[in-house]
XYZ file of C-alpha atoms in Angstrom:
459
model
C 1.970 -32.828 37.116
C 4.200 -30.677 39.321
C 3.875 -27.122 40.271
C 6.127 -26.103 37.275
C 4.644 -27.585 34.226
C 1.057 -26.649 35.955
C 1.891 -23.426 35.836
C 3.507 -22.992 32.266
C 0.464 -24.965 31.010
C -1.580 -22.094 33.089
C 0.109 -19.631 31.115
C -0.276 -21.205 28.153
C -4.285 -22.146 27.624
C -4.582 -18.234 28.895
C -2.451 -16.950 26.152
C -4.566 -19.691 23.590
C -7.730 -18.373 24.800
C -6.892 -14.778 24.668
C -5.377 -15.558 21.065
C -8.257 -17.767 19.973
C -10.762 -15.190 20.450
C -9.140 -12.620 18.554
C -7.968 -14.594 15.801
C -11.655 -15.959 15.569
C -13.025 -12.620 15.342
C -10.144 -11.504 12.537
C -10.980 -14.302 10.787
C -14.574 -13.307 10.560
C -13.588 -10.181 9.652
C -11.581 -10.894 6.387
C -14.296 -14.481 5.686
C -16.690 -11.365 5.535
C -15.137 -9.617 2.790
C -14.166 -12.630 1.245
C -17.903 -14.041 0.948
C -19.053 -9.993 -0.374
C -16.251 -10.161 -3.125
C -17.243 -14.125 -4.491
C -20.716 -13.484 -4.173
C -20.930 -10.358 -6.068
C -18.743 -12.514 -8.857
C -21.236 -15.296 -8.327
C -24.396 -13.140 -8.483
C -22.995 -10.244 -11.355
C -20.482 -12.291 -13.104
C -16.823 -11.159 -14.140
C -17.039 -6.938 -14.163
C -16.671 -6.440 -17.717
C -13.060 -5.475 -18.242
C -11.472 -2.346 -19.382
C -9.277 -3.101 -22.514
C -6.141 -0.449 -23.021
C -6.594 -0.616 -26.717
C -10.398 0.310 -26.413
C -10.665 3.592 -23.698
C -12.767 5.911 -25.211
C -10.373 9.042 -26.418
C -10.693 12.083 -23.340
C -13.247 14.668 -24.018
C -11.539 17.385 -22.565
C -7.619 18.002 -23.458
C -4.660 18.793 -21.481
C -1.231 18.299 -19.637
C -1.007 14.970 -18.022
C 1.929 15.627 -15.389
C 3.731 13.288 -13.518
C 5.013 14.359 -9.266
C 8.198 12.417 -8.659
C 9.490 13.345 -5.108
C 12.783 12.109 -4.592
C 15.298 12.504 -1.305
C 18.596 10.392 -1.533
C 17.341 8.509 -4.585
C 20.661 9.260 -6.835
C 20.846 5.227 -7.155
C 17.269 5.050 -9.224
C 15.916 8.548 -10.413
C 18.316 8.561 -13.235
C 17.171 5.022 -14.667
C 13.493 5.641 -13.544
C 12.864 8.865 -15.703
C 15.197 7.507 -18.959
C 12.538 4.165 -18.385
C 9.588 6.490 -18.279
C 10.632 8.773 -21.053
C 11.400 5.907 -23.473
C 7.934 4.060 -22.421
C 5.067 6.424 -22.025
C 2.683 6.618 -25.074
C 1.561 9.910 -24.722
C 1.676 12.914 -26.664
C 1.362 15.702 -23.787
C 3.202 15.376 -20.826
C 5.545 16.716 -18.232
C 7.163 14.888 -15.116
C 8.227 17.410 -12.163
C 11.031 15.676 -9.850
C 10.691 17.255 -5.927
C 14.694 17.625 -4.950
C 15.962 19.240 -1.916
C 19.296 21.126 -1.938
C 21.383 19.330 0.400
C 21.117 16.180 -1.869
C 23.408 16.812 -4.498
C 23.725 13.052 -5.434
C 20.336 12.926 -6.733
C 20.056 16.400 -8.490
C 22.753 15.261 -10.434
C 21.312 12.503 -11.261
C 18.192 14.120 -12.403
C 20.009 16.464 -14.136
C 21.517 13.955 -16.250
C 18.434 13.274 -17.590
C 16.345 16.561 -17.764
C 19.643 17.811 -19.678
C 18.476 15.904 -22.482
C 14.678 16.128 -22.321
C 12.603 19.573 -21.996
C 9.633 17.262 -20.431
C 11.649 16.557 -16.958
C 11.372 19.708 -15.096
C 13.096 19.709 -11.514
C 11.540 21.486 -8.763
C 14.194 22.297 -5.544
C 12.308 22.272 -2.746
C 13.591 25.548 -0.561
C 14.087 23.308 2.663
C 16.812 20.836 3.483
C 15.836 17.028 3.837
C 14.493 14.784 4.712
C 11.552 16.738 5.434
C 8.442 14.718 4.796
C 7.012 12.906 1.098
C 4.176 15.157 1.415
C 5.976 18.844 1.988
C 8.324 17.364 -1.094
C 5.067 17.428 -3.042
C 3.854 20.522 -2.172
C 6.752 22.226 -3.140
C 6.502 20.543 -6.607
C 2.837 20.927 -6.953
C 3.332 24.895 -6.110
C 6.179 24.875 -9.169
C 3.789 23.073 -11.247
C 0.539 25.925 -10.447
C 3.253 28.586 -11.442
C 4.456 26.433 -14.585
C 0.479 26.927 -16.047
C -0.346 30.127 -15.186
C 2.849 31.492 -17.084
C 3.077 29.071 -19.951
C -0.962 29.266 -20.143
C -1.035 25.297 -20.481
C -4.100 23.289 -18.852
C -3.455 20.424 -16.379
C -5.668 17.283 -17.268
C -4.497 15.316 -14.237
C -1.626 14.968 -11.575
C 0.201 11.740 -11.882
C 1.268 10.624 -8.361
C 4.938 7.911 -8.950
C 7.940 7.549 -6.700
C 11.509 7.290 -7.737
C 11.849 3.643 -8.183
C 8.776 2.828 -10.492
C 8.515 1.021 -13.738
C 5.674 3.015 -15.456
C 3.720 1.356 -17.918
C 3.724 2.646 -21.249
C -0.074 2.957 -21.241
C -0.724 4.629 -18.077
C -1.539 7.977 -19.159
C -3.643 7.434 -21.347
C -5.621 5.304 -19.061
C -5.573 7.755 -16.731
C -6.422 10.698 -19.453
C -9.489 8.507 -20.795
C -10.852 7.734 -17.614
C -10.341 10.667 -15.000
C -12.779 12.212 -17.377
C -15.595 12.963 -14.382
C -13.590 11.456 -11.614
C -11.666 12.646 -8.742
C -9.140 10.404 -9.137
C -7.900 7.282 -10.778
C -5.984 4.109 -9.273
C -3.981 1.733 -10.723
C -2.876 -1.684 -9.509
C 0.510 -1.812 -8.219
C 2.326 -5.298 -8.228
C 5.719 -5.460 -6.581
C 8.302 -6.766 -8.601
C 10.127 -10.475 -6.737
C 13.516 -9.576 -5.979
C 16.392 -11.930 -7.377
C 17.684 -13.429 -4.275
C 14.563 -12.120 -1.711
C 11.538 -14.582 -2.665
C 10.532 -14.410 0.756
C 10.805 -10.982 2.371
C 10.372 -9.036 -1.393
C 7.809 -11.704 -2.717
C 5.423 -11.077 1.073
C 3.983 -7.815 -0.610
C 3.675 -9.147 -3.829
C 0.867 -11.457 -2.158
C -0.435 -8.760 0.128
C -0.740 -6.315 -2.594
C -2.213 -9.281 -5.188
C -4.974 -9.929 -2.769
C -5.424 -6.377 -1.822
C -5.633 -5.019 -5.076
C -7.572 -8.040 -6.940
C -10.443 -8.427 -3.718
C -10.139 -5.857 -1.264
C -10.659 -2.118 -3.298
C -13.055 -3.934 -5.325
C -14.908 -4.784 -2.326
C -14.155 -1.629 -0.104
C -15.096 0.870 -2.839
C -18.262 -1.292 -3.574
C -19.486 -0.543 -0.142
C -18.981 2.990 -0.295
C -15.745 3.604 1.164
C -12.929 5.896 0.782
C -10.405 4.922 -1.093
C -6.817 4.976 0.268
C -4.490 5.812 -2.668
C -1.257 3.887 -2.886
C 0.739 6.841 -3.332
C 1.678 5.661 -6.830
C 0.179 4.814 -9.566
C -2.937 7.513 -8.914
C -4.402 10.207 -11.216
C -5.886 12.881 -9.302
C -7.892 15.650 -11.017
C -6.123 19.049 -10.497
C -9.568 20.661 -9.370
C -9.563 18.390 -6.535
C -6.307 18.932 -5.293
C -7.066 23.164 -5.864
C -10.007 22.553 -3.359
C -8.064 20.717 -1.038
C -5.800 23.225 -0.776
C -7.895 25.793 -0.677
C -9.401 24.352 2.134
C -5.891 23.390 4.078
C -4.507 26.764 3.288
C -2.938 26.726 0.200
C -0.967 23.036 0.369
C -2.906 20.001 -1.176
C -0.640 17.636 0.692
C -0.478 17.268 4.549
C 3.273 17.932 5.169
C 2.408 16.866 8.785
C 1.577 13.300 7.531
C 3.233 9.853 7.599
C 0.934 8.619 4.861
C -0.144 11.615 3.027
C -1.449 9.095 0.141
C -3.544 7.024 2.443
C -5.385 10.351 4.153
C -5.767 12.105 0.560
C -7.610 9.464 -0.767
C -10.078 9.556 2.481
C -10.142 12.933 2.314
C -11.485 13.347 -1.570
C -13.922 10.561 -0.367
C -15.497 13.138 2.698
C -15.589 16.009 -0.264
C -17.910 13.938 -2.311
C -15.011 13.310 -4.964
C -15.675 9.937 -7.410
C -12.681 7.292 -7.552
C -12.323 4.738 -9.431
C -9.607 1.613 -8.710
C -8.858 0.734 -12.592
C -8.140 -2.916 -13.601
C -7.210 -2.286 -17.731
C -6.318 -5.477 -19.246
C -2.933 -4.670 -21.709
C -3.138 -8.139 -23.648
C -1.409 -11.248 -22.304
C -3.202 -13.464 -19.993
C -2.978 -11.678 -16.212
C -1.325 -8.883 -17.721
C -3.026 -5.265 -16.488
C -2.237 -1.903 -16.757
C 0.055 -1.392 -13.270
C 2.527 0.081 -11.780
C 5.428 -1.958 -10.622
C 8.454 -1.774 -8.182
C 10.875 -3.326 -6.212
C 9.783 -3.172 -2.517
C 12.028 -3.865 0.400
C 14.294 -7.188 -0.295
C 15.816 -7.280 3.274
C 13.979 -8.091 6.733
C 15.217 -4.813 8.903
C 13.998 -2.499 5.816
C 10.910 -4.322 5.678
C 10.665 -3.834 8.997
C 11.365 -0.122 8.746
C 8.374 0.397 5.949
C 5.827 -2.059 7.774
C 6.115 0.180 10.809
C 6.184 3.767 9.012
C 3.330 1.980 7.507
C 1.523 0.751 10.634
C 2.728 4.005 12.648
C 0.747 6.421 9.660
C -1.989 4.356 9.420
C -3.392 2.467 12.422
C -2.084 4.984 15.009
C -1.423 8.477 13.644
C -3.859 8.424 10.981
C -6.875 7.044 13.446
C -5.994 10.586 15.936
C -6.004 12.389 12.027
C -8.765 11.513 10.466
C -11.360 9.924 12.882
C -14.523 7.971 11.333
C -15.381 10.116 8.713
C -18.372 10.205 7.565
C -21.928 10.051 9.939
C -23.987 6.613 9.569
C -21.164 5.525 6.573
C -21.177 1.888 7.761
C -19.317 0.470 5.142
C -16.766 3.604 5.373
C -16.132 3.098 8.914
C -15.826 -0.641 8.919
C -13.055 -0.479 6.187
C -11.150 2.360 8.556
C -11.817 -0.290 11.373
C -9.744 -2.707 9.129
C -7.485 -0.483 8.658
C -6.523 -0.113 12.130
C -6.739 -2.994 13.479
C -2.690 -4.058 13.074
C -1.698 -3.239 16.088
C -4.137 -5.646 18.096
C -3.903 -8.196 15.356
C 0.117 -8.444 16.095
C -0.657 -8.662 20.370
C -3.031 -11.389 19.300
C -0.631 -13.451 17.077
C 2.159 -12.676 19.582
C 0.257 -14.220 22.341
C -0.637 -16.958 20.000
C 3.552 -17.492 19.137
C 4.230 -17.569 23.143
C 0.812 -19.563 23.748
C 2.414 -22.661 21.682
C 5.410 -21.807 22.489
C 4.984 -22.464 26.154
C 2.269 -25.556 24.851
C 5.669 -26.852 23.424
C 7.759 -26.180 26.603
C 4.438 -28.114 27.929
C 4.791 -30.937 26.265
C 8.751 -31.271 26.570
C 8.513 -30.854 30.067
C 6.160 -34.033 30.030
C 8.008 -35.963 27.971
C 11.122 -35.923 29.992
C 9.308 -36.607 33.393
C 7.392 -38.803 32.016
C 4.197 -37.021 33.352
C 0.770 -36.953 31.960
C -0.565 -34.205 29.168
C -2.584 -31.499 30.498
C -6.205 -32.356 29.840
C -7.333 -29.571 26.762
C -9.779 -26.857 27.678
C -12.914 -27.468 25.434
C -13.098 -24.238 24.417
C -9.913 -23.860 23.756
C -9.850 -27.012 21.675
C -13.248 -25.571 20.054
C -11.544 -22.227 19.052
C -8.607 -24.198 17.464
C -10.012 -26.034 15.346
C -12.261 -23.208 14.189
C -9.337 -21.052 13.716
C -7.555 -23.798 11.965
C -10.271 -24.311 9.281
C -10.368 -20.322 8.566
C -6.275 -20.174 8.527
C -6.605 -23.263 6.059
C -9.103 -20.951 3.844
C -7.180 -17.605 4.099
C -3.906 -19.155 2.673
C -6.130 -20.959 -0.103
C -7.988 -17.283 -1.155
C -3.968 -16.054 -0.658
C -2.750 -18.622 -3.118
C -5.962 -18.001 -5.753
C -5.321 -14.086 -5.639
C -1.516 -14.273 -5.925
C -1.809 -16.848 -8.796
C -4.359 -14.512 -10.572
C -1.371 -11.910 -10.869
C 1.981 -13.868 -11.052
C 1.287 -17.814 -11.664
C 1.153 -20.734 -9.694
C 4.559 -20.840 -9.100
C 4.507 -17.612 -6.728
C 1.006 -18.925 -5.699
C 2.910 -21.756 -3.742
C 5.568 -18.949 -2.765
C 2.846 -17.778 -0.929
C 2.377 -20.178 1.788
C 5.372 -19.633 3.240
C 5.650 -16.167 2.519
C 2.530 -15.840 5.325
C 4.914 -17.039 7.842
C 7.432 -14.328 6.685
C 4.523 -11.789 6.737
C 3.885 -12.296 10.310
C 7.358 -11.694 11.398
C 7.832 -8.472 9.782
C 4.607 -7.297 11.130
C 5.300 -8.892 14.396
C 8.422 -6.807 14.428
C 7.285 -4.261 12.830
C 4.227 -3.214 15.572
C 6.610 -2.044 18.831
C 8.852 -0.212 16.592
C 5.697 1.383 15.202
C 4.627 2.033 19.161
C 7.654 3.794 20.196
C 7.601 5.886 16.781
C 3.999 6.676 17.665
C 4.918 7.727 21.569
C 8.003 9.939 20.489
C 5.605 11.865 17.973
C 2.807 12.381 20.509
C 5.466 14.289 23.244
C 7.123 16.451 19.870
C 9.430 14.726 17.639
C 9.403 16.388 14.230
C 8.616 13.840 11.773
C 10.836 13.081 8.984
C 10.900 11.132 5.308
C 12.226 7.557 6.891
C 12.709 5.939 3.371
C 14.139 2.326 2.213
C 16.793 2.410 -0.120
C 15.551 1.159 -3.461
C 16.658 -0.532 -6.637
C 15.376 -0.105 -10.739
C 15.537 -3.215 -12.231
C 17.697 -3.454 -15.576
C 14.376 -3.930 -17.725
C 13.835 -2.832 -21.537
C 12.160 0.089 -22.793
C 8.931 -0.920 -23.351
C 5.720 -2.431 -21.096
């Protein structure tokens, strides 16, 4: 072997090794949940489910109202509120659109609707945009405080959607049944497959399957906060008065990146109760959810993985720390949750690790030299690795199939692949987003443009 391929197949068992060990230890980490959520099945049996048609009727009455902040959405707000107004089953409720005045597009397009229904109420924020999701909130939630003190109405809970959405029809009264007691209320959310985008829009319909099938169930069994979606929440208006009390008068951290993700921690640290709500509506894997159309195109994946992974894992470890003293289960899940950006310098070095391997072996072939003899440990750590990747895609299959089928279930094997990329690509534009904010750049609402499905009025 010549000085050349020595040296590439240096660089490669060093990048294996390196990659091994952290992909060993990530696999660990997600077995472990994996073996809390099947053996609390095993040892409790299915959790008795919540039927839609059998909630107990709310004790206590009131205003269920909907926050819909919207900035450049005139393609879907129109369609999402007709959708939602022609859906809901619910005889007391209100939905507040958050508009800013330099986007004329989409307060027309609002207006179109709330012309024609006293229940839409839009709220212009008094700055321009794109400010940030969460200051769009505020000013709505500030409308909404003003709204009940003069019209003397009481709020029973604050329904958190965005502007592309398809509500289902049951939703509040889910949420008005069970927030009853609670801080707030959860819903699954299962992205809708875009025509055309089985790949890049189908990736979170897996992540979000196995996320919102194992993972709450098992993060909120041990105790830990949990991380609202930003949709698809009910959060009791009491809550969000403290909060603001507390944060000086805005329940919403305008200085966030992922307001939803912190709020849920934070009514966690104030001792509020949550509850992550699987209601069966009927059919056979049919639930009570919210359900959208997520990004169908690799650069705006990109885009939301790294707002995602910037809010998160970076920005949102300096924000909100470890929470809770001696809250092992708390500060393992926050762990998780920040992990991403040494689980994509792992699985890069693993990508250039076979890639050079490959480059190896190619180099060998030609010269008709020898294989490099395989490091035992690194041999060891493959196989071991292999054997967990081989059970992670077969948990990803069973949790995707429990929500859309086997058909998507096999969709989801190479949808992994896809996964990796956009989080691979995702993590240095996360980086330098992270950097610019740390020396000053005012942070802004960078959205995805999004589509409504043409879908009938009904659930």
């Amino acid at each position: 072997m010549d000085g050349v391929i020595g040296g590439i197949a240096i660089v490669a068992r060093e990048l294996l090794l390196f990659a091994g060990a952290g992909l060993l230890l990530g696999g660990i980490d997600d077995l472990l949940v994996d073996l809390i959520y099947f053996t609390r099945r095993l040892t409790r049996g299915p959790a008795t489910p919540l039927r839609s048609w059998a909630l107990a009727a709310p004790e206590t009455p009131g205003r269920m109202v909907i926050l819909v902040p919207a900035w450049d959405e005139s393609a879907v707000i129109g369609a999402m509120l007709a959708n939602a107004l022609a859906r809901l089953r619910h005889d007391d409720y209100r939905i507040y659109v958050g508009l800013y005045p330099n986007d004329p597009a989409t307060i027309a397009a609002a207006a179109d609707v709330a012309e024609h229904d006293p229940r839409v109420r839009l709220v212009i924020g008094p700055r321009p945009g794109p400010t940030t999701k969460a200051d769009c909130l505020n000013a709505v939630w500030h409308a909404l405080e003003r709204d009940a003190r003069d019209e003397g109405f009481a709020v029973r809970a604050v329904v958190l959607h965005d502007a592309e959405d398809v509500v289902h029809a049951d939703e509040l009264l889910v949420f008005d049944s069970l927030i009853e007691g609670r801080a707030v209320v959860q819903l699954p959310v299962l992205p809708l497959v875009a025509p055309g985008s089985r790949l890049v829009s189908g990736h979170y319909a897996d992540e979000f399957a196995e996320s919102h099938i194992k993972q709450l169930v098992v993060r909120t069994a041990l105790g830990a906060g949990l991380p609202l979606a930003g949709t698809g929440c009910a959060i009791a208006p009491a809550m969000l008065r403290e909060i603001a009390r507390r944060r000086g008068g805005d329940p919403f951290d305008a200085s966030s990146l992922t307001e939803d993700y912190e709020l849920g921690l934070r009514i966690a640290e104030l001792g509020g109760k949550g509850l992550f709500a699987r209601v069966a509506d009927g059919p056979p894997r049919s639930v009570v959810a919210v359900r959208a159309y997520f990004p169908a195109t690799l650069p705006a994946a990109v885009r939301q993985k790294a707002r995602w992974m910037t809010g998160i894992a970076l920005v949102g470890w300096d924000r909100t720390g470890w929470g809770r003293t001696w809250a092992i289960g708390d500060h393992w899940w926050r762990s998780r949750d920040r992990r991403a950006p040494l689980a994509m310098l792992v699985l890069g070095a693993a990508y250039l690790g076979l890639f050079a391997e490959a480059v190896v072996i190619i180099l060998c072939w030609a010269r008709g030299a020898a294989l490099p003899v395989t490091d035992p440990l690194l041999g060891g750590l493959i196989a071991v690795n292999a054997m967990l990747l081989w059970w992670r895609l077969g948990v990803r299959m069973v949790f995707t199939g429990q929500a859309y089928g086997w058909h998507e279930a096999l969709w989801s094997l190479p949808r992994f692949v896809v996964g990796n990329f956009v989080a691979l690509a995702a993590a240095p534009r996360a980086m330098v987003r992270y950097l610019l904010m740390l020396r000053g750049r005012p942070l802004t609402w960078d959205k995805t443009d999004h589509q409504f499905p043409d879908l009938p009025a009904r659930s």
